PDB file of C-alpha atoms and ligand atoms in Angstrom:
ATOM      1  CA  UNK A   1       7.174 -30.228  -1.689  1.00 46.00           C
ATOM      2  CA  UNK A   2       3.234 -29.758  -3.032  1.00 47.00           C
ATOM      3  CA  UNK A   3       1.536 -26.823  -3.020  1.00 43.00           C
ATOM      4  CA  UNK A   4      -1.031 -28.629  -0.699  1.00 45.00           C
ATOM      5  CA  UNK A   5       1.743 -28.330   2.028  1.00 80.00           C
ATOM      6  CA  UNK A   6       1.883 -24.689   2.586  1.00 92.00           C
ATOM      7  CA  UNK A   7      -0.475 -24.138   5.584  1.00 94.00           C
ATOM      8  CA  UNK A   8       1.772 -20.935   7.333  1.00 96.00           C
ATOM      9  CA  UNK A   9       3.372 -18.278   5.056  1.00 97.00           C
ATOM     10  CA  UNK A  10       5.442 -15.543   6.507  1.00 98.00           C
ATOM     11  CA  UNK A  11       6.229 -12.082   4.690  1.00 98.00           C
ATOM     12  CA  UNK A  12       8.764  -9.499   5.398  1.00 98.00           C
ATOM     13  CA  UNK A  13       6.905  -6.351   3.595  1.00 98.00           C
ATOM     14  CA  UNK A  14      10.185  -4.600   2.988  1.00 98.00           C
ATOM     15  CA  UNK A  15      11.199  -1.684   0.584  1.00 98.00           C
ATOM     16  CA  UNK A  16       8.499   0.949   1.191  1.00 98.00           C
ATOM     17  CA  UNK A  17      11.046   3.760   1.638  1.00 98.00           C
ATOM     18  CA  UNK A  18      12.904   3.039  -1.734  1.00 98.00           C
ATOM     19  CA  UNK A  19       9.518   2.397  -3.784  1.00 98.00           C
ATOM     20  CA  UNK A  20       8.990   6.384  -2.300  1.00 98.00           C
ATOM     21  CA  UNK A  21      12.236   7.644  -2.857  1.00 98.00           C
ATOM     22  CA  UNK A  22      12.272   6.131  -6.235  1.00 98.00           C
ATOM     23  CA  UNK A  23       9.307   8.273  -7.501  1.00 98.00           C
ATOM     24  CA  UNK A  24      10.706  11.406  -5.756  1.00 98.00           C
ATOM     25  CA  UNK A  25       8.233  10.965  -2.857  1.00 98.00           C
ATOM     26  CA  UNK A  26       8.492  11.279   0.936  1.00 98.00           C
ATOM     27  CA  UNK A  27       9.140   7.780   2.526  1.00 98.00           C
ATOM     28  CA  UNK A  28       5.742   8.198   4.157  1.00 98.00           C
ATOM     29  CA  UNK A  29       4.036   7.727   0.625  1.00 98.00           C
ATOM     30  CA  UNK A  30       5.687   4.538   0.606  1.00 98.00           C
ATOM     31  CA  UNK A  31       4.486   3.281   3.663  1.00 98.00           C
ATOM     32  CA  UNK A  32       0.824   4.376   2.494  1.00 98.00           C
ATOM     33  CA  UNK A  33       1.581   2.414  -0.605  1.00 98.00           C
ATOM     34  CA  UNK A  34       2.591  -0.373   1.346  1.00 98.00           C
ATOM     35  CA  UNK A  35      -0.465  -0.484   3.639  1.00 98.00           C
ATOM     36  CA  UNK A  36      -2.714  -0.464   0.712  1.00 98.00           C
ATOM     37  CA  UNK A  37      -0.508  -3.765  -0.891  1.00 98.00           C
ATOM     38  CA  UNK A  38      -1.627  -6.007   1.991  1.00 98.00           C
ATOM     39  CA  UNK A  39      -5.231  -6.215   1.119  1.00 98.00           C
ATOM     40  CA  UNK A  40      -4.471  -8.174  -2.149  1.00 98.00           C
ATOM     41  CA  UNK A  41      -2.506 -10.413  -0.393  1.00 98.00           C
ATOM     42  CA  UNK A  42      -4.515 -11.408   2.803  1.00 98.00           C
ATOM     43  CA  UNK A  43      -7.527 -11.783   0.474  1.00 98.00           C
ATOM     44  CA  UNK A  44      -5.281 -13.902  -2.033  1.00 98.00           C
ATOM     45  CA  UNK A  45      -4.292 -16.118   1.037  1.00 98.00           C
ATOM     46  CA  UNK A  46      -8.025 -16.354   2.493  1.00 98.00           C
ATOM     47  CA  UNK A  47      -8.984 -17.511  -1.155  1.00 98.00           C
ATOM     48  CA  UNK A  48      -6.175 -20.282  -1.230  1.00 96.00           C
ATOM     49  CA  UNK A  49      -6.837 -23.798  -0.642  1.00 92.00           C
ATOM     50  CA  UNK A  50      -4.415 -24.618   2.236  1.00 93.00           C
ATOM     51  CA  UNK A  51      -3.237 -21.369   3.634  1.00 96.00           C
ATOM     52  CA  UNK A  52      -3.995 -21.007   7.247  1.00 95.00           C
ATOM     53  CA  UNK A  53      -1.945 -18.663   8.619  1.00 96.00           C
ATOM     54  CA  UNK A  54      -0.220 -15.431   7.124  1.00 97.00           C
ATOM     55  CA  UNK A  55       2.278 -13.748   9.394  1.00 97.00           C
ATOM     56  CA  UNK A  56       3.540 -10.308   8.039  1.00 98.00           C
ATOM     57  CA  UNK A  57       6.448  -8.280   9.490  1.00 98.00           C
ATOM     58  CA  UNK A  58       4.975  -4.680   9.830  1.00 98.00           C
ATOM     59  CA  UNK A  59       7.161  -3.184  12.669  1.00 98.00           C
ATOM     60  CA  UNK A  60      10.500  -4.246  14.395  1.00 98.00           C
ATOM     61  CA  UNK A  61      11.763  -4.009  17.813  1.00 96.00           C
ATOM     62  CA  UNK A  62      14.601  -2.024  15.914  1.00 97.00           C
ATOM     63  CA  UNK A  63      12.344   0.097  13.753  1.00 98.00           C
ATOM     64  CA  UNK A  64      12.394   2.543  17.147  1.00 98.00           C
ATOM     65  CA  UNK A  65      15.674   3.601  15.873  1.00 98.00           C
ATOM     66  CA  UNK A  66      14.042   5.611  12.972  1.00 98.00           C
ATOM     67  CA  UNK A  67      13.620   9.113  12.735  1.00 98.00           C
ATOM     68  CA  UNK A  68      10.566  10.224  15.757  1.00 98.00           C
ATOM     69  CA  UNK A  69       8.355  11.187  12.934  1.00 98.00           C
ATOM     70  CA  UNK A  70       8.305   8.260  10.542  1.00 98.00           C
ATOM     71  CA  UNK A  71       7.591   6.136  13.629  1.00 98.00           C
ATOM     72  CA  UNK A  72       4.724   8.321  14.615  1.00 98.00           C
ATOM     73  CA  UNK A  73       3.513   8.276  10.965  1.00 98.00           C
ATOM     74  CA  UNK A  74       3.726   4.540  10.910  1.00 98.00           C
ATOM     75  CA  UNK A  75       1.786   4.228  14.098  1.00 98.00           C
ATOM     76  CA  UNK A  76      -1.226   6.352  12.995  1.00 98.00           C
ATOM     77  CA  UNK A  77      -0.986   4.550   9.654  1.00 98.00           C
ATOM     78  CA  UNK A  78      -1.479   1.280  11.537  1.00 98.00           C
ATOM     79  CA  UNK A  79      -4.559   2.576  13.479  1.00 98.00           C
ATOM     80  CA  UNK A  80      -6.144   3.830   9.723  1.00 98.00           C
ATOM     81  CA  UNK A  81      -5.133   0.704   8.377  1.00 98.00           C
ATOM     82  CA  UNK A  82      -7.002  -1.468  10.908  1.00 98.00           C
ATOM     83  CA  UNK A  83     -10.013   0.578  10.857  1.00 98.00           C
ATOM     84  CA  UNK A  84     -10.193   0.700   7.060  1.00 98.00           C
ATOM     85  CA  UNK A  85      -9.545  -3.090   6.474  1.00 98.00           C
ATOM     86  CA  UNK A  86     -12.008  -4.249   9.309  1.00 98.00           C
ATOM     87  CA  UNK A  87     -14.419  -4.272   6.408  1.00 98.00           C
ATOM     88  CA  UNK A  88     -11.955  -6.485   4.302  1.00 98.00           C
ATOM     89  CA  UNK A  89     -11.488  -8.646   7.320  1.00 98.00           C
ATOM     90  CA  UNK A  90     -15.300  -9.296   7.623  1.00 98.00           C
ATOM     91  CA  UNK A  91     -15.916  -9.748   4.103  1.00 98.00           C
ATOM     92  CA  UNK A  92     -13.344 -12.231   3.287  1.00 98.00           C
ATOM     93  CA  UNK A  93     -13.617 -14.094   6.778  1.00 98.00           C
ATOM     94  CA  UNK A  94     -10.304 -13.285   8.056  1.00 98.00           C
ATOM     95  CA  UNK A  95      -9.017 -13.785  11.338  1.00 98.00           C
ATOM     96  CA  UNK A  96      -6.735 -10.888  12.473  1.00 98.00           C
ATOM     97  CA  UNK A  97      -4.454 -11.267  15.168  1.00 97.00           C
ATOM     98  CA  UNK A  98      -1.270  -9.256  16.409  1.00 97.00           C
ATOM     99  CA  UNK A  99       2.255 -10.383  18.037  1.00 96.00           C
ATOM    100  CA  UNK A 100       4.755  -8.407  19.412  1.00 96.00           C
ATOM    101  CA  UNK A 101       5.161  -6.322  22.479  1.00 95.00           C
ATOM    102  CA  UNK A 102       2.051  -3.788  21.939  1.00 95.00           C
ATOM    103  CA  UNK A 103       2.528  -2.202  25.541  1.00 96.00           C
ATOM    104  CA  UNK A 104       4.891   0.624  24.093  1.00 96.00           C
ATOM    105  CA  UNK A 105       2.045   1.611  21.699  1.00 98.00           C
ATOM    106  CA  UNK A 106      -0.336   4.263  22.668  1.00 98.00           C
ATOM    107  CA  UNK A 107      -3.204   3.367  24.387  1.00 98.00           C
ATOM    108  CA  UNK A 108      -5.843   3.780  21.563  1.00 98.00           C
ATOM    109  CA  UNK A 109      -3.839   2.010  19.459  1.00 98.00           C
ATOM    110  CA  UNK A 110      -3.717  -0.676  21.520  1.00 98.00           C
ATOM    111  CA  UNK A 111      -7.459  -0.484  21.824  1.00 98.00           C
ATOM    112  CA  UNK A 112      -8.145  -0.824  18.348  1.00 98.00           C
ATOM    113  CA  UNK A 113      -5.513  -4.079  17.967  1.00 98.00           C
ATOM    114  CA  UNK A 114      -7.660  -5.642  20.393  1.00 98.00           C
ATOM    115  CA  UNK A 115     -11.050  -4.781  19.035  1.00 98.00           C
ATOM    116  CA  UNK A 116      -9.858  -5.923  15.510  1.00 98.00           C
ATOM    117  CA  UNK A 117      -8.958  -9.237  16.898  1.00 98.00           C
ATOM    118  CA  UNK A 118     -12.185  -9.372  19.474  1.00 98.00           C
ATOM    119  CA  UNK A 119     -14.468  -8.415  16.489  1.00 98.00           C
ATOM    120  CA  UNK A 120     -12.745 -10.838  13.884  1.00 98.00           C
ATOM    121  CA  UNK A 121     -12.023 -13.752  16.377  1.00 98.00           C
ATOM    122  CA  UNK A 122     -14.661 -16.445  14.642  1.00 98.00           C
ATOM    123  CA  UNK A 123     -13.294 -15.652  11.066  1.00 98.00           C
ATOM    124  CA  UNK A 124     -11.888 -18.858   9.514  1.00 97.00           C
ATOM    125  CA  UNK A 125     -10.922 -18.497   5.975  1.00 97.00           C
ATOM    126  CA  UNK A 126      -7.196 -17.212   7.201  1.00 98.00           C
ATOM    127  CA  UNK A 127      -5.633 -15.657  10.306  1.00 97.00           C
ATOM    128  CA  UNK A 128      -3.508 -12.832   9.220  1.00 98.00           C
ATOM    129  CA  UNK A 129      -1.063 -11.974  11.830  1.00 97.00           C
ATOM    130  CA  UNK A 130       0.647  -8.985  12.046  1.00 98.00           C
ATOM    131  CA  UNK A 131       3.954  -8.838  13.892  1.00 98.00           C
ATOM    132  CA  UNK A 132       4.065  -5.227  15.700  1.00 98.00           C
ATOM    133  CA  UNK A 133       7.128  -4.199  17.749  1.00 98.00           C
ATOM    134  CA  UNK A 134       7.836  -7.672  17.301  1.00 97.00           C
ATOM    135  CA  UNK A 135      11.594  -9.388  17.618  1.00 97.00           C
ATOM    136  CA  UNK A 136      12.265 -12.997  17.131  1.00 96.00           C
ATOM    137  CA  UNK A 137      14.833 -12.910  20.257  1.00 96.00           C
ATOM    138  CA  UNK A 138      12.197 -10.957  22.343  1.00 96.00           C
ATOM    139  CA  UNK A 139       9.473 -13.321  21.541  1.00 95.00           C
ATOM    140  CA  UNK A 140      12.042 -16.432  22.676  1.00 95.00           C
ATOM    141  CA  UNK A 141      13.025 -14.628  25.733  1.00 96.00           C
ATOM    142  CA  UNK A 142       9.272 -13.535  26.742  1.00 95.00           C
ATOM    143  CA  UNK A 143       8.422 -17.401  26.074  1.00 95.00           C
ATOM    144  CA  UNK A 144      11.348 -18.613  28.022  1.00 97.00           C
ATOM    145  CA  UNK A 145      10.628 -16.054  31.140  1.00 97.00           C
ATOM    146  CA  UNK A 146       6.653 -17.329  30.885  1.00 96.00           C
ATOM    147  CA  UNK A 147       7.992 -20.909  31.315  1.00 97.00           C
ATOM    148  CA  UNK A 148      10.150 -19.846  34.590  1.00 97.00           C
ATOM    149  CA  UNK A 149       7.519 -17.932  35.773  1.00 97.00           C
ATOM    150  CA  UNK A 150       5.186 -21.353  35.665  1.00 96.00           C
ATOM    151  CA  UNK A 151       7.952 -22.815  37.709  1.00 97.00           C
ATOM    152  CA  UNK A 152       9.624 -24.819  35.110  1.00 96.00           C
ATOM    153  CA  UNK A 153      13.217 -25.850  35.575  1.00 95.00           C
ATOM    154  CA  UNK A 154      13.952 -27.534  32.557  1.00 97.00           C
ATOM    155  CA  UNK A 155      12.515 -27.174  29.076  1.00 96.00           C
ATOM    156  CA  UNK A 156      11.685 -29.025  26.076  1.00 95.00           C
ATOM    157  CA  UNK A 157      11.505 -27.557  22.570  1.00 93.00           C
ATOM    158  CA  UNK A 158       7.526 -28.310  22.779  1.00 93.00           C
ATOM    159  CA  UNK A 159       7.450 -26.354  26.046  1.00 94.00           C
ATOM    160  CA  UNK A 160       9.366 -23.225  24.063  1.00 94.00           C
ATOM    161  CA  UNK A 161       7.215 -23.589  21.069  1.00 93.00           C
ATOM    162  CA  UNK A 162       4.025 -23.651  22.969  1.00 92.00           C
ATOM    163  CA  UNK A 163       4.767 -20.658  24.801  1.00 94.00           C
ATOM    164  CA  UNK A 164       5.639 -18.629  21.661  1.00 94.00           C
ATOM    165  CA  UNK A 165       2.984 -15.747  20.667  1.00 88.00           C
ATOM    166  CA  UNK A 166       2.466 -17.618  17.184  1.00 80.00           C
ATOM    167  CA  UNK A 167      -0.197 -20.275  17.444  1.00 64.00           C
ATOM    168  CA  UNK A 168       1.107 -22.558  14.477  1.00 62.00           C
ATOM    169  CA  UNK A 169       4.596 -22.317  14.858  1.00 70.00           C
ATOM    170  CA  UNK A 170       6.295 -23.959  11.854  1.00 89.00           C
ATOM    171  CA  UNK A 171       6.473 -21.785   8.725  1.00 95.00           C
ATOM    172  CA  UNK A 172       6.461 -23.177   5.690  1.00 95.00           C
ATOM    173  CA  UNK A 173       7.780 -20.065   3.341  1.00 96.00           C
ATOM    174  CA  UNK A 174       9.224 -17.242   4.241  1.00 98.00           C
ATOM    175  CA  UNK A 175       8.936 -14.215   0.916  1.00 98.00           C
ATOM    176  CA  UNK A 176      10.843 -10.897   1.990  1.00 98.00           C
ATOM    177  CA  UNK A 177      10.516  -8.283  -0.662  1.00 98.00           C
ATOM    178  CA  UNK A 178      12.695  -5.528  -1.835  1.00 98.00           C
ATOM    179  CA  UNK A 179      16.101  -7.676  -2.662  1.00 98.00           C
ATOM    180  CA  UNK A 180      17.445  -7.794   1.063  1.00 98.00           C
ATOM    181  CA  UNK A 181      18.306 -11.202   1.793  1.00 98.00           C
ATOM    182  CA  UNK A 182      18.322 -11.375   5.846  1.00 98.00           C
ATOM    183  CA  UNK A 183      15.728 -12.148   8.555  1.00 97.00           C
ATOM    184  CA  UNK A 184      16.242  -9.189  10.770  1.00 98.00           C
ATOM    185  CA  UNK A 185      15.224 -10.584  13.855  1.00 98.00           C
ATOM    186  CA  UNK A 186      12.079 -12.203  12.326  1.00 98.00           C
ATOM    187  CA  UNK A 187      10.301 -15.730  13.374  1.00 96.00           C
ATOM    188  CA  UNK A 188      13.895 -17.125  14.517  1.00 95.00           C
ATOM    189  CA  UNK A 189      12.629 -19.987  16.207  1.00 95.00           C
ATOM    190  CA  UNK A 190       9.621 -20.585  13.417  1.00 95.00           C
ATOM    191  CA  UNK A 191      11.823 -20.291  10.421  1.00 95.00           C
ATOM    192  CA  UNK A 192      14.150 -23.345  11.145  1.00 93.00           C
ATOM    193  CA  UNK A 193      12.852 -25.404   8.422  1.00 91.00           C
ATOM    194  CA  UNK A 194      11.623 -22.907   6.164  1.00 94.00           C
ATOM    195  CA  UNK A 195      11.830 -22.408   2.580  1.00 95.00           C
ATOM    196  CA  UNK A 196      13.066 -18.804   1.842  1.00 96.00           C
ATOM    197  CA  UNK A 197      12.236 -16.485  -1.058  1.00 97.00           C
ATOM    198  CA  UNK A 198      13.871 -12.965  -1.992  1.00 98.00           C
ATOM    199  CA  UNK A 199      12.302 -10.785  -4.359  1.00 98.00           C
ATOM    200  CA  UNK A 200      13.251  -7.755  -5.895  1.00 98.00           C
ATOM    201  CA  UNK A 201      10.256  -6.324  -5.924  1.00 98.00           C
ATOM    202  CA  UNK A 202       9.587  -3.356  -3.870  1.00 98.00           C
ATOM    203  CA  UNK A 203       6.466  -4.130  -1.393  1.00 98.00           C
ATOM    204  CA  UNK A 204       4.149  -1.588  -2.506  1.00 98.00           C
ATOM    205  CA  UNK A 205       4.199  -3.469  -5.878  1.00 98.00           C
ATOM    206  CA  UNK A 206       4.373  -6.799  -4.794  1.00 98.00           C
ATOM    207  CA  UNK A 207       1.024  -8.660  -6.249  1.00 98.00           C
ATOM    208  CA  UNK A 208      -0.985 -11.749  -5.709  1.00 98.00           C
ATOM    209  CA  UNK A 209       0.026 -12.423  -9.057  1.00 98.00           C
ATOM    210  CA  UNK A 210       3.841 -12.742  -7.854  1.00 98.00           C
ATOM    211  CA  UNK A 211       2.748 -14.387  -4.995  1.00 98.00           C
ATOM    212  CA  UNK A 212       0.950 -17.129  -7.213  1.00 97.00           C
ATOM    213  CA  UNK A 213       4.140 -17.704  -9.054  1.00 96.00           C
ATOM    214  CA  UNK A 214       6.561 -17.872  -6.164  1.00 96.00           C
ATOM    215  CA  UNK A 215       4.042 -20.470  -4.715  1.00 95.00           C
ATOM    216  CA  UNK A 216       4.109 -22.454  -7.830  1.00 92.00           C
ATOM    217  CA  UNK A 217       7.692 -22.530  -7.769  1.00 90.00           C
ATOM    218  CA  UNK A 218       7.651 -23.745  -4.377  1.00 86.00           C
ATOM    219  CA  UNK A 219       5.917 -26.884  -5.515  1.00 79.00           C
ATOM    220  CA  UNK A 220       9.343 -28.046  -7.367  1.00 80.00           C
ATOM    221  CA  UNK A 221      11.380 -27.709  -4.242  1.00 79.00           C
ATOM    222  CA  UNK A 222      12.316 -30.847  -2.034  1.00 82.00           C
ATOM    223  CA  UNK A 223      11.750 -30.510   1.629  1.00 83.00           C
ATOM    224  CA  UNK A 224      13.949 -32.879   3.349  1.00 84.00           C
ATOM    225  CA  UNK A 225      13.920 -32.085   7.022  1.00 85.00           C
ATOM    226  CA  UNK A 226      16.864 -33.544   7.441  1.00 85.00           C
ATOM    227  CA  UNK A 227      16.004 -36.925   5.966  1.00 86.00           C
ATOM    228  CA  UNK A 228      16.867 -38.012   2.519  1.00 82.00           C
TER     229      UNK A 228
HETATM  230  C1  IPE B 301       9.253  -1.732   5.072  1.00 53.92           C
HETATM  231  O1  IPE B 301       9.966  -0.590   4.141  1.00 53.92           O
HETATM  232  C2  IPE B 301       8.280  -1.294   6.180  1.00 53.92           C
HETATM  233  C3  IPE B 301       8.771  -1.130   7.505  1.00 53.92           C
HETATM  234  C4  IPE B 301      10.026  -1.582   8.445  1.00 53.92           C
HETATM  235  C5  IPE B 301       8.142  -0.231   8.337  1.00 53.92           C
HETATM  236  P1  IPE B 301      11.062   0.115   4.647  1.00 53.92           P
HETATM  237  O2  IPE B 301      10.740   1.606   5.149  1.00 53.92           O
HETATM  238  O3  IPE B 301      12.168  -0.435   5.319  1.00 53.92           O
HETATM  239  O4  IPE B 301      11.361   0.527   3.158  1.00 53.92           O
HETATM  240  P2  IPE B 301      13.237   0.722   3.025  1.00 53.92           P
HETATM  241  O5  IPE B 301      13.756  -0.610   3.606  1.00 53.92           O
HETATM  242  O6  IPE B 301      13.672   1.728   3.377  1.00 53.92           O
HETATM  243  O7  IPE B 301      12.878   0.987   1.200  1.00 53.92           O
HETATM  244  C1  IPE B 302      12.440  -5.487   8.608  1.00 53.92           C
HETATM  245  O1  IPE B 302      12.675  -4.247   7.794  1.00 53.92           O
HETATM  246  C2  IPE B 302      11.349  -4.866   9.417  1.00 53.92           C
HETATM  247  C3  IPE B 302       9.924  -5.171   8.535  1.00 53.92           C
HETATM  248  C4  IPE B 302       9.758  -5.441   7.148  1.00 53.92           C
HETATM  249  C5  IPE B 302       8.889  -4.462   9.689  1.00 53.92           C
HETATM  250  P1  IPE B 302      13.746  -3.411   7.742  1.00 53.92           P
HETATM  251  O2  IPE B 302      13.947  -2.369   6.600  1.00 53.92           O
HETATM  252  O3  IPE B 302      13.579  -2.708   9.155  1.00 53.92           O
HETATM  253  O4  IPE B 302      15.198  -4.379   8.117  1.00 53.92           O
HETATM  254  P2  IPE B 302      16.757  -4.019   7.824  1.00 53.92           P
HETATM  255  O5  IPE B 302      17.030  -2.800   9.004  1.00 53.92           O
HETATM  256  O6  IPE B 302      17.164  -3.231   6.539  1.00 53.92           O
HETATM  257  O7  IPE B 302      17.316  -5.335   8.214  1.00 53.92           O
HETATM  258 MG1   MG B 303      13.664  -1.945   4.847  1.00 53.92          MG
END
């Protein structure tokens, strides 16, 4: 695979809690550091020649199982992140979009998300998608239900692909930080032919330099898509 083929990059940002615990800090400090780490990675992607979309997993449909205080902290952090990073999005010509079921968020957070999407909608260097209250199974189920509502009785793969929330479905590379090697219900449909890269680095320590090294290593991989 040549570097020029990387259009859609996906990242599971994992390890914030462990980063904090290792330092004798509360888990919330790890989330704060993790939110800071996003900036360099998105600006790197925006400057990258071929990356058009970068989809980051920020909150899963399963993350509601965490202690209430941690969930509340994450919601407030998301609001602060969007408020603070609007400047980054505008300066680097990055479009922001969210996927997932936002209806469970507070009205004010939903408003912030919509506003950020609206204010950045004409930006062209990169589409930065945050997956929020996102689950791969939920996304596929929602897509199929939408198609049923439209009156379809038989579906093609193209029907399902185009009914998903992610605008460019196929992901070239998935990176997961923190050493865990699983998908955790991320983009199940869109990952069917992705290359996977697992790094032990905890998300707050993940840098543009490491991302660059990973992308370079992918140029050595041979993507066959079932052919020879
Ligand atoms: C990822 O870090 C952030 C979210 C899932 C919100 P974690 O909070 O999962 O960190 P670890 O896995 O406990 O270290
Ligand atoms: C996956 O991380 C979700 C996000 C990074 C938002 P988790 O830490 O929630 O995943 P598991 O529980 O280790 O599978
Ligand atoms: Mg985790």
